mmCIF file of C-alpha atoms and ligand atoms in Angstrom:
data_model
loop_
_atom_site.group_PDB
_atom_site.id
_atom_site.type_symbol
_atom_site.label_atom_id
_atom_site.label_comp_id
_atom_site.label_asym_id
_atom_site.label_seq_id
_atom_site.Cartn_x
_atom_site.Cartn_y
_atom_site.Cartn_z
ATOM 1 C CA MET A 1 75.883 -12.244 47.093
ATOM 2 C CA ALA A 2 73.038 -14.654 46.567
ATOM 3 C CA GLY A 3 72.695 -14.952 50.364
ATOM 4 C CA LEU A 4 72.431 -11.220 50.687
ATOM 5 C CA GLU A 5 69.601 -11.107 48.227
ATOM 6 C CA LYS A 6 67.767 -13.931 49.899
ATOM 7 C CA GLY A 7 68.106 -12.419 53.287
ATOM 8 C CA ASN A 8 66.720 -9.099 52.156
ATOM 9 C CA HIS A 9 63.066 -10.060 51.521
ATOM 10 C CA THR A 10 61.556 -6.718 50.533
ATOM 11 C CA ARG A 11 58.852 -7.744 48.146
ATOM 12 C CA ILE A 12 58.621 -5.499 45.145
ATOM 13 C CA THR A 13 55.177 -3.980 44.564
ATOM 14 C CA GLU A 14 55.172 -3.511 40.841
ATOM 15 C CA PHE A 15 56.716 -4.890 37.702
ATOM 16 C CA LEU A 16 57.970 -3.063 34.637
ATOM 17 C CA LEU A 17 56.675 -4.440 31.377
ATOM 18 C CA VAL A 18 59.567 -3.656 29.039
ATOM 19 C CA GLY A 19 57.560 -4.126 25.831
ATOM 20 C CA PHE A 20 59.347 -3.181 22.684
ATOM 21 C CA GLU A 21 62.498 -1.284 23.315
ATOM 22 C CA THR A 22 62.898 0.831 20.233
ATOM 23 C CA LEU A 23 63.583 4.343 19.218
ATOM 24 C CA PRO A 24 61.059 6.818 20.638
ATOM 25 C CA GLU A 25 59.859 7.693 17.127
ATOM 26 C CA LEU A 26 58.975 4.091 16.493
ATOM 27 C CA GLN A 27 56.756 4.000 19.608
ATOM 28 C CA ILE A 28 54.272 6.200 17.808
ATOM 29 C CA THR A 29 54.303 3.973 14.687
ATOM 30 C CA LEU A 30 53.791 0.939 16.936
ATOM 31 C CA PHE A 31 50.937 2.629 18.726
ATOM 32 C CA VAL A 32 49.226 3.464 15.438
ATOM 33 C CA VAL A 33 49.745 -0.073 14.067
ATOM 34 C CA PHE A 34 48.494 -1.792 17.209
ATOM 35 C CA PHE A 35 45.594 0.549 17.550
ATOM 36 C CA ILE A 36 44.402 -0.214 13.993
ATOM 37 C CA ILE A 37 44.871 -3.957 14.477
ATOM 38 C CA TYR A 38 42.960 -3.783 17.772
ATOM 39 C CA LEU A 39 40.007 -1.879 16.285
ATOM 40 C CA ALA A 40 39.910 -4.188 13.244
ATOM 41 C CA THR A 41 40.033 -7.325 15.456
ATOM 42 C CA VAL A 42 37.299 -6.199 17.804
ATOM 43 C CA ALA A 43 35.084 -4.903 15.045
ATOM 44 C CA GLY A 44 35.479 -8.023 12.894
ATOM 45 C CA ASN A 45 34.825 -10.426 15.703
ATOM 46 C CA LEU A 46 31.866 -8.497 17.137
ATOM 47 C CA LEU A 47 30.385 -8.158 13.622
ATOM 48 C CA LEU A 48 30.540 -11.934 13.341
ATOM 49 C CA VAL A 49 28.865 -12.382 16.748
ATOM 50 C CA LEU A 50 26.162 -9.874 15.855
ATOM 51 C CA THR A 51 25.522 -11.427 12.452
ATOM 52 C CA VAL A 52 25.101 -14.867 13.898
ATOM 53 C CA TRP A 53 22.971 -13.571 16.699
ATOM 54 C CA THR A 54 20.605 -11.560 14.463
ATOM 55 C CA ASP A 55 20.277 -13.863 11.416
ATOM 56 C CA HIS A 56 18.035 -16.821 12.051
ATOM 57 C CA HIS A 57 19.577 -18.776 9.108
ATOM 58 C CA LEU A 58 22.692 -19.004 11.262
ATOM 59 C CA HIS A 59 21.026 -20.387 14.412
ATOM 60 C CA THR A 60 22.813 -23.767 14.226
ATOM 61 C CA PRO A 61 25.357 -25.303 16.506
ATOM 62 C CA MET A 62 28.192 -24.633 14.037
ATOM 63 C CA TYR A 63 27.534 -20.901 13.996
ATOM 64 C CA PHE A 64 26.883 -20.855 17.772
ATOM 65 C CA PHE A 65 30.418 -22.222 18.246
ATOM 66 C CA LEU A 66 31.788 -19.786 15.736
ATOM 67 C CA SER A 67 30.311 -16.746 17.373
ATOM 68 C CA ASN A 68 31.404 -18.035 20.806
ATOM 69 C CA LEU A 69 34.969 -18.284 19.389
ATOM 70 C CA SER A 70 34.763 -14.699 18.112
ATOM 71 C CA PHE A 71 33.398 -13.523 21.451
ATOM 72 C CA LEU A 72 36.370 -15.272 23.165
ATOM 73 C CA GLU A 73 38.889 -13.646 20.703
ATOM 74 C CA THR A 74 37.485 -10.251 21.505
ATOM 75 C CA GLY A 75 38.262 -10.818 25.217
ATOM 76 C CA TYR A 76 41.607 -12.354 24.479
ATOM 77 C CA VAL A 77 42.942 -9.368 22.521
ATOM 78 C CA SER A 78 41.403 -7.024 25.082
ATOM 79 C CA THR A 79 43.527 -8.433 27.946
ATOM 80 C CA ILE A 80 46.678 -7.641 26.015
ATOM 81 C CA ILE A 81 46.516 -4.839 23.412
ATOM 82 C CA PRO A 82 44.859 -1.946 25.495
ATOM 83 C CA ARG A 83 47.512 -2.329 28.140
ATOM 84 C CA LEU A 84 50.166 -2.225 25.507
ATOM 85 C CA LEU A 85 48.656 0.743 23.847
ATOM 86 C CA ALA A 86 48.473 2.624 27.129
ATOM 87 C CA SER A 87 52.143 2.066 27.821
ATOM 88 C CA LEU A 88 53.107 3.029 24.249
ATOM 89 C CA ALA A 89 51.103 6.211 24.580
ATOM 90 C CA THR A 90 52.165 7.319 28.004
ATOM 91 C CA GLY A 91 55.512 5.695 28.415
ATOM 92 C CA ASP A 92 54.417 4.332 31.795
ATOM 93 C CA LYS A 93 55.505 0.667 31.772
ATOM 94 C CA THR A 94 54.662 -0.151 35.412
ATOM 95 C CA ILE A 95 52.059 -2.799 36.258
ATOM 96 C CA SER A 96 50.998 -3.866 39.769
ATOM 97 C CA LEU A 97 51.712 -7.376 40.875
ATOM 98 C CA LEU A 98 47.955 -8.057 41.060
ATOM 99 C CA GLY A 99 47.370 -6.536 37.647
ATOM 100 C CA CYS A 100 50.155 -8.689 36.220
ATOM 101 C CA PHE A 101 48.887 -11.917 37.632
ATOM 102 C CA LEU A 102 45.290 -11.039 36.631
ATOM 103 C CA GLN A 103 46.419 -10.482 33.108
ATOM 104 C CA LEU A 104 48.395 -13.740 33.158
ATOM 105 C CA PHE A 105 45.389 -15.586 34.458
ATOM 106 C CA VAL A 106 42.722 -14.156 32.039
ATOM 107 C CA PHE A 107 45.086 -14.621 29.149
ATOM 108 C CA SER A 108 45.790 -18.309 30.107
ATOM 109 C CA PHE A 109 42.086 -18.950 30.854
ATOM 110 C CA LEU A 110 40.975 -17.664 27.401
ATOM 111 C CA GLY A 111 43.872 -19.487 25.630
ATOM 112 C CA ALA A 112 42.942 -22.781 27.227
ATOM 113 C CA THR A 113 39.291 -22.156 26.493
ATOM 114 C CA GLU A 114 40.077 -21.618 22.823
ATOM 115 C CA CYS A 115 41.885 -25.057 22.725
ATOM 116 C CA PHE A 116 38.802 -26.723 24.139
ATOM 117 C CA LEU A 117 36.366 -24.752 22.002
ATOM 118 C CA LEU A 118 38.254 -25.699 18.790
ATOM 119 C CA THR A 119 37.948 -29.337 19.896
ATOM 120 C CA GLY A 120 34.238 -28.968 20.378
ATOM 121 C CA MET A 121 33.923 -27.344 16.897
ATOM 122 C CA SER A 122 35.869 -30.205 15.311
ATOM 123 C CA TYR A 123 33.559 -32.705 17.043
ATOM 124 C CA ASP A 124 30.597 -30.820 15.711
ATOM 125 C CA ARG A 125 32.001 -31.077 12.107
ATOM 126 C CA TYR A 126 32.770 -34.748 12.776
ATOM 127 C CA LEU A 127 29.134 -35.470 13.704
ATOM 128 C CA ALA A 128 27.818 -33.331 10.799
ATOM 129 C CA ILE A 129 29.877 -35.033 8.115
ATOM 130 C CA CYS A 130 30.554 -38.543 9.345
ATOM 131 C CA ASP A 131 27.074 -39.196 10.738
ATOM 132 C CA PRO A 132 24.742 -36.705 9.020
ATOM 133 C CA LEU A 133 21.638 -38.745 9.616
ATOM 134 C CA HIS A 134 21.882 -38.477 13.334
ATOM 135 C CA TYR A 135 23.404 -35.040 13.412
ATOM 136 C CA ALA A 136 20.239 -33.190 14.547
ATOM 137 C CA SER A 137 19.707 -35.504 17.454
ATOM 138 C CA ASN A 138 23.383 -35.823 18.365
ATOM 139 C CA MET A 139 24.236 -32.198 18.349
ATOM 140 C CA SER A 140 21.192 -30.569 19.839
ATOM 141 C CA PRO A 141 21.235 -26.865 20.770
ATOM 142 C CA ARG A 142 21.378 -28.011 24.337
ATOM 143 C CA PHE A 143 24.342 -30.250 23.811
ATOM 144 C CA SER A 144 26.213 -27.599 21.883
ATOM 145 C CA PHE A 145 25.621 -25.117 24.631
ATOM 146 C CA LEU A 146 26.868 -27.712 27.134
ATOM 147 C CA LEU A 147 29.980 -28.277 25.082
ATOM 148 C CA ALA A 148 30.722 -24.580 24.971
ATOM 149 C CA PHE A 149 30.016 -24.188 28.673
ATOM 150 C CA ALA A 150 32.332 -27.090 29.480
ATOM 151 C CA SER A 151 35.125 -25.451 27.404
ATOM 152 C CA TRP A 152 34.808 -22.198 29.332
ATOM 153 C CA ALA A 153 34.659 -24.010 32.757
ATOM 154 C CA LEU A 154 37.650 -26.263 31.949
ATOM 155 C CA GLY A 155 39.514 -23.352 30.529
ATOM 156 C CA PHE A 156 39.002 -21.463 33.766
ATOM 157 C CA VAL A 157 40.159 -24.302 35.965
ATOM 158 C CA ALA A 158 43.034 -25.713 33.891
ATOM 159 C CA PRO A 159 45.568 -22.953 34.235
ATOM 160 C CA SER A 160 44.600 -21.712 37.657
ATOM 161 C CA PHE A 161 46.948 -24.016 39.603
ATOM 162 C CA THR A 162 50.035 -22.789 37.696
ATOM 163 C CA VAL A 163 49.020 -19.126 38.008
ATOM 164 C CA ILE A 164 48.298 -19.395 41.732
ATOM 165 C CA MET A 165 51.623 -21.165 42.271
ATOM 166 C CA ALA A 166 53.444 -18.400 40.322
ATOM 167 C CA SER A 167 51.765 -15.648 42.329
ATOM 168 C CA LEU A 168 53.017 -17.153 45.559
ATOM 169 C CA LEU A 169 56.709 -16.962 44.468
ATOM 170 C CA PRO A 170 58.803 -14.350 46.303
ATOM 171 C CA PHE A 171 59.594 -11.367 44.043
ATOM 172 C CA CYS A 172 62.296 -9.259 45.577
ATOM 173 C CA GLY A 173 64.924 -8.843 42.953
ATOM 174 C CA PRO A 174 64.710 -7.384 39.481
ATOM 175 C CA SER A 175 61.309 -6.177 38.356
ATOM 176 C CA GLU A 176 61.663 -5.893 34.641
ATOM 177 C CA ILE A 177 59.556 -8.343 32.552
ATOM 178 C CA ASN A 178 61.161 -8.618 29.170
ATOM 179 C CA HIS A 179 57.820 -8.815 27.390
ATOM 180 C CA PHE A 180 54.825 -6.710 26.328
ATOM 181 C CA PHE A 181 52.448 -8.586 28.587
ATOM 182 C CA CYS A 182 52.741 -10.702 31.695
ATOM 183 C CA ASP A 183 53.902 -13.870 29.951
ATOM 184 C CA LEU A 184 54.719 -16.722 32.320
ATOM 185 C CA THR A 185 58.118 -17.594 30.763
ATOM 186 C CA ALA A 186 59.280 -14.033 31.073
ATOM 187 C CA LEU A 187 57.806 -13.680 34.562
ATOM 188 C CA LEU A 188 59.637 -16.838 35.810
ATOM 189 C CA LYS A 189 62.958 -15.110 35.217
ATOM 190 C CA LEU A 190 62.375 -12.807 38.132
ATOM 191 C CA PRO A 191 61.652 -14.570 41.480
ATOM 192 C CA CYS A 192 64.515 -14.579 44.033
ATOM 193 C CA THR A 193 64.181 -18.358 44.482
ATOM 194 C CA ASN A 194 64.666 -21.501 42.465
ATOM 195 C CA THR A 195 61.888 -21.805 39.839
ATOM 196 C CA SER A 196 62.623 -25.199 38.515
ATOM 197 C CA LEU A 197 59.560 -26.848 40.165
ATOM 198 C CA ILE A 198 57.054 -24.351 38.846
ATOM 199 C CA GLU A 199 58.737 -24.313 35.469
ATOM 200 C CA THR A 200 58.266 -28.118 35.174
ATOM 201 C CA THR A 201 54.661 -27.818 36.483
ATOM 202 C CA ALA A 202 53.898 -25.043 34.047
ATOM 203 C CA LEU A 203 55.393 -27.035 31.097
ATOM 204 C CA ILE A 204 53.460 -30.206 31.929
ATOM 205 C CA SER A 205 50.280 -28.180 32.393
ATOM 206 C CA ALA A 206 50.691 -26.206 29.083
ATOM 207 C CA PHE A 207 51.567 -29.374 27.244
ATOM 208 C CA THR A 208 48.497 -31.244 28.549
ATOM 209 C CA ILE A 209 46.147 -28.379 27.931
ATOM 210 C CA SER A 210 47.254 -27.959 24.374
ATOM 211 C CA MET A 211 48.138 -31.501 23.338
ATOM 212 C CA VAL A 212 44.991 -33.389 24.445
ATOM 213 C CA PRO A 213 42.698 -30.994 22.480
ATOM 214 C CA PHE A 214 45.135 -30.974 19.595
ATOM 215 C CA VAL A 215 45.110 -34.742 19.223
ATOM 216 C CA LEU A 216 41.318 -34.928 19.525
ATOM 217 C CA THR A 217 40.862 -32.041 16.983
ATOM 218 C CA ILE A 218 43.232 -33.635 14.471
ATOM 219 C CA THR A 219 41.546 -36.946 14.891
ATOM 220 C CA SER A 220 38.118 -35.463 14.185
ATOM 221 C CA TYR A 221 39.364 -33.715 11.052
ATOM 222 C CA VAL A 222 41.098 -36.792 9.736
ATOM 223 C CA TYR A 223 37.861 -38.663 9.919
ATOM 224 C CA VAL A 224 36.134 -35.633 8.342
ATOM 225 C CA ILE A 225 38.593 -35.505 5.406
ATOM 226 C CA LEU A 226 38.526 -39.360 4.834
ATOM 227 C CA THR A 227 34.653 -39.190 4.745
ATOM 228 C CA ILE A 228 34.674 -36.223 2.327
ATOM 229 C CA LEU A 229 37.120 -38.062 0.016
ATOM 230 C CA ARG A 230 34.784 -40.983 -0.143
ATOM 231 C CA ILE A 231 31.780 -38.813 -1.361
ATOM 232 C CA PRO A 232 31.283 -39.894 -4.975
ATOM 233 C CA SER A 233 29.985 -36.707 -6.542
ATOM 234 C CA THR A 234 32.285 -33.705 -7.003
ATOM 235 C CA THR A 235 29.666 -31.137 -6.042
ATOM 236 C CA GLY A 236 28.871 -33.098 -2.873
ATOM 237 C CA ARG A 237 32.536 -33.254 -1.985
ATOM 238 C CA LYS A 238 32.922 -29.489 -2.605
ATOM 239 C CA LYS A 239 29.863 -28.640 -0.533
ATOM 240 C CA ALA A 240 30.985 -30.759 2.433
ATOM 241 C CA PHE A 241 34.488 -29.359 2.177
ATOM 242 C CA SER A 242 33.324 -25.772 2.091
ATOM 243 C CA THR A 243 31.770 -26.131 5.536
ATOM 244 C CA CYS A 244 34.992 -27.142 7.211
ATOM 245 C CA SER A 245 37.803 -25.582 5.254
ATOM 246 C CA ALA A 246 37.643 -22.421 7.378
ATOM 247 C CA HIS A 247 37.806 -24.568 10.455
ATOM 248 C CA LEU A 248 40.940 -26.241 9.142
ATOM 249 C CA ILE A 249 42.547 -22.944 8.361
ATOM 250 C CA VAL A 250 41.768 -21.471 11.807
ATOM 251 C CA VAL A 251 42.893 -24.666 13.643
ATOM 252 C CA SER A 252 46.117 -24.739 11.577
ATOM 253 C CA MET A 253 46.857 -21.029 12.411
ATOM 254 C CA PHE A 254 46.219 -21.525 16.100
ATOM 255 C CA TYR A 255 48.286 -24.691 16.547
ATOM 256 C CA GLY A 256 50.883 -23.564 14.039
ATOM 257 C CA ALA A 257 51.607 -20.519 16.267
ATOM 258 C CA LEU A 258 51.628 -22.659 19.371
ATOM 259 C CA ILE A 259 54.001 -25.252 17.859
ATOM 260 C CA ILE A 260 56.344 -22.493 16.736
ATOM 261 C CA MET A 261 56.310 -21.095 20.295
ATOM 262 C CA TYR A 262 56.967 -24.406 21.985
ATOM 263 C CA VAL A 263 59.112 -26.272 19.534
ATOM 264 C CA VAL A 264 61.362 -23.728 17.936
ATOM 265 C CA PRO A 265 62.652 -21.843 20.992
ATOM 266 C CA SER A 266 63.735 -25.041 22.775
ATOM 267 C CA GLY A 267 67.047 -24.893 21.071
ATOM 268 C CA ASN A 268 67.238 -21.119 21.181
ATOM 269 C CA GLN A 269 65.952 -19.903 24.558
ATOM 270 C CA SER A 270 65.846 -16.223 23.540
ATOM 271 C CA LEU A 271 63.187 -14.110 25.257
ATOM 272 C CA ASP A 272 63.211 -11.659 22.292
ATOM 273 C CA PHE A 273 62.304 -14.456 19.947
ATOM 274 C CA ASN A 274 59.512 -15.404 22.412
ATOM 275 C CA LYS A 275 58.329 -11.792 22.413
ATOM 276 C CA VAL A 276 58.173 -11.327 18.702
ATOM 277 C CA PHE A 277 56.569 -14.694 18.008
ATOM 278 C CA SER A 278 53.913 -14.343 20.681
ATOM 279 C CA LEU A 279 52.647 -11.450 18.522
ATOM 280 C CA LEU A 280 51.521 -14.243 16.271
ATOM 281 C CA TYR A 281 48.986 -15.723 18.532
ATOM 282 C CA THR A 282 48.116 -12.626 20.607
ATOM 283 C CA VAL A 283 47.607 -10.218 17.782
ATOM 284 C CA VAL A 284 47.686 -11.824 14.281
ATOM 285 C CA THR A 285 45.430 -14.936 14.711
ATOM 286 C CA PRO A 286 42.584 -13.171 16.473
ATOM 287 C CA MET A 287 42.458 -10.687 13.671
ATOM 288 C CA PHE A 288 42.370 -13.297 10.898
ATOM 289 C CA ASN A 289 39.727 -15.578 12.363
ATOM 290 C CA PRO A 290 36.627 -13.534 11.364
ATOM 291 C CA ILE A 291 38.202 -12.800 8.012
ATOM 292 C CA VAL A 292 38.786 -16.436 7.304
ATOM 293 C CA TYR A 293 35.214 -17.361 8.419
ATOM 294 C CA SER A 294 33.543 -14.615 6.425
ATOM 295 C CA LEU A 295 35.557 -15.058 3.245
ATOM 296 C CA ARG A 296 35.491 -18.849 3.130
ATOM 297 C CA ASN A 297 31.876 -19.316 4.037
ATOM 298 C CA GLN A 298 28.995 -18.559 1.698
ATOM 299 C CA GLU A 299 26.383 -18.548 4.456
ATOM 300 C CA VAL A 300 28.219 -15.928 6.489
ATOM 301 C CA LYS A 301 28.669 -13.841 3.306
ATOM 302 C CA ASP A 302 24.948 -14.105 2.527
ATOM 303 C CA ALA A 303 23.970 -13.180 6.103
ATOM 304 C CA LEU A 304 26.279 -10.188 6.030
ATOM 305 C CA ARG A 305 24.700 -9.123 2.710
ATOM 306 C CA ARG A 306 21.209 -9.428 4.181
ATOM 307 C CA ALA A 307 22.282 -7.487 7.235
ATOM 308 C CA ILE A 308 23.740 -4.662 5.226
ATOM 309 C CA GLY A 309 20.757 -4.750 2.882
ATOM 310 C CA LYS A 310 18.493 -4.268 5.878
ATOM 311 C CA MET A 311 20.571 -1.377 7.308
ATOM 312 C CA TRP A 312 21.103 0.443 4.036
ATOM 313 C CA PRO A 313 18.506 -0.764 1.616
ATOM 314 C CA SER A 314 20.051 1.256 -1.268
ATOM 315 C CA THR A 315 23.424 -0.511 -1.112
ATOM 316 C CA LYS A 316 23.999 -3.400 -3.584
ATOM 317 C CA MET A 317 26.660 -5.887 -2.741
HETATM 318 C C1 LIG B 1 29.568 -18.588 24.738
HETATM 319 O O1 LIG B 1 29.394 -19.738 25.529
HETATM 320 C C2 LIG B 1 29.184 -19.498 26.915
HETATM 321 C C3 LIG B 1 29.024 -20.818 27.649
HETATM 322 O O2 LIG B 1 28.160 -21.680 26.990
HETATM 323 C C4 LIG B 1 27.936 -18.587 27.099
HETATM 324 O O3 LIG B 1 27.803 -18.306 28.477
HETATM 325 C C5 LIG B 1 28.172 -17.266 26.307
HETATM 326 O O4 LIG B 1 27.081 -16.480 26.427
HETATM 327 C C6 LIG B 1 28.415 -17.654 24.847
HETATM 328 N N1 LIG B 1 28.723 -16.356 24.133
HETATM 329 C C7 LIG B 1 28.312 -16.162 22.785
HETATM 330 C C8 LIG B 1 28.483 -14.807 22.244
HETATM 331 O O5 LIG B 1 27.832 -17.010 22.192
#
């Protein structure tokens, strides 16, 4: 049987993204829910980018990183949700091989970039809080731009080897991807060949891309927290903590979701579990980032107030 399949090398030309197999009535509900989440995510993140861009009080490295992260999140959700919305609306679940690998690549590229960007942000907080006297010279606008640029460049390069390797696999058998986007784990169930080599490569690559930034980020924040705890005055401690509590929440959400994905399913290799939990980092986290930053940060709140005051002078917030 296996020999027959191997001999017959007709490559399939498209995949089926199974998505959420539910009752037809539920598809409409899902469409509405994802549509609202998508609008809220894009609006929230773009509002943050615009606020930082237009308000000169926020022209500092910290807010540059923040708006860069929001910009990235907008792209990240846009590689996944619009495709899902289209298939929920039309019922057409097909995706071309090229489209699928492109989605996989962009999604991995932006995910890796986020890991590196969060590391850059933690380093910025480390310099600001642990060495405040030299902060302005250490974290110049030029250096912060360089750090962001390096994150994007590294994020682009890091996952490309795995994605190129996956795209070279022979696909001739089943074409159903049991997921709502072209997720690598789900995709690697399909090739009509042994996938253990690429599975190992992908695992090592994903582990390195997420773990090295994770350790660096945690190290920075441990130093930050130790330094804050040593500040003698309560108001000084509160002020220092308020600038990085939002960072801590966002980093915990991002890596919390990642750890759940990698650690929990190892005992329970169920793709449906994978599918539901990947909603956490593809849909939920990007929506909450701008909310966390605007609610936990007095400067962002003030800037938003100024912006709204300028647009509608009669509104009082
Ligand atoms: C984010 O950073 C990259 C690389 O430094 C830059 O090209 C891009 O314009 C930045 N985007 C925003 C919105 O800050």
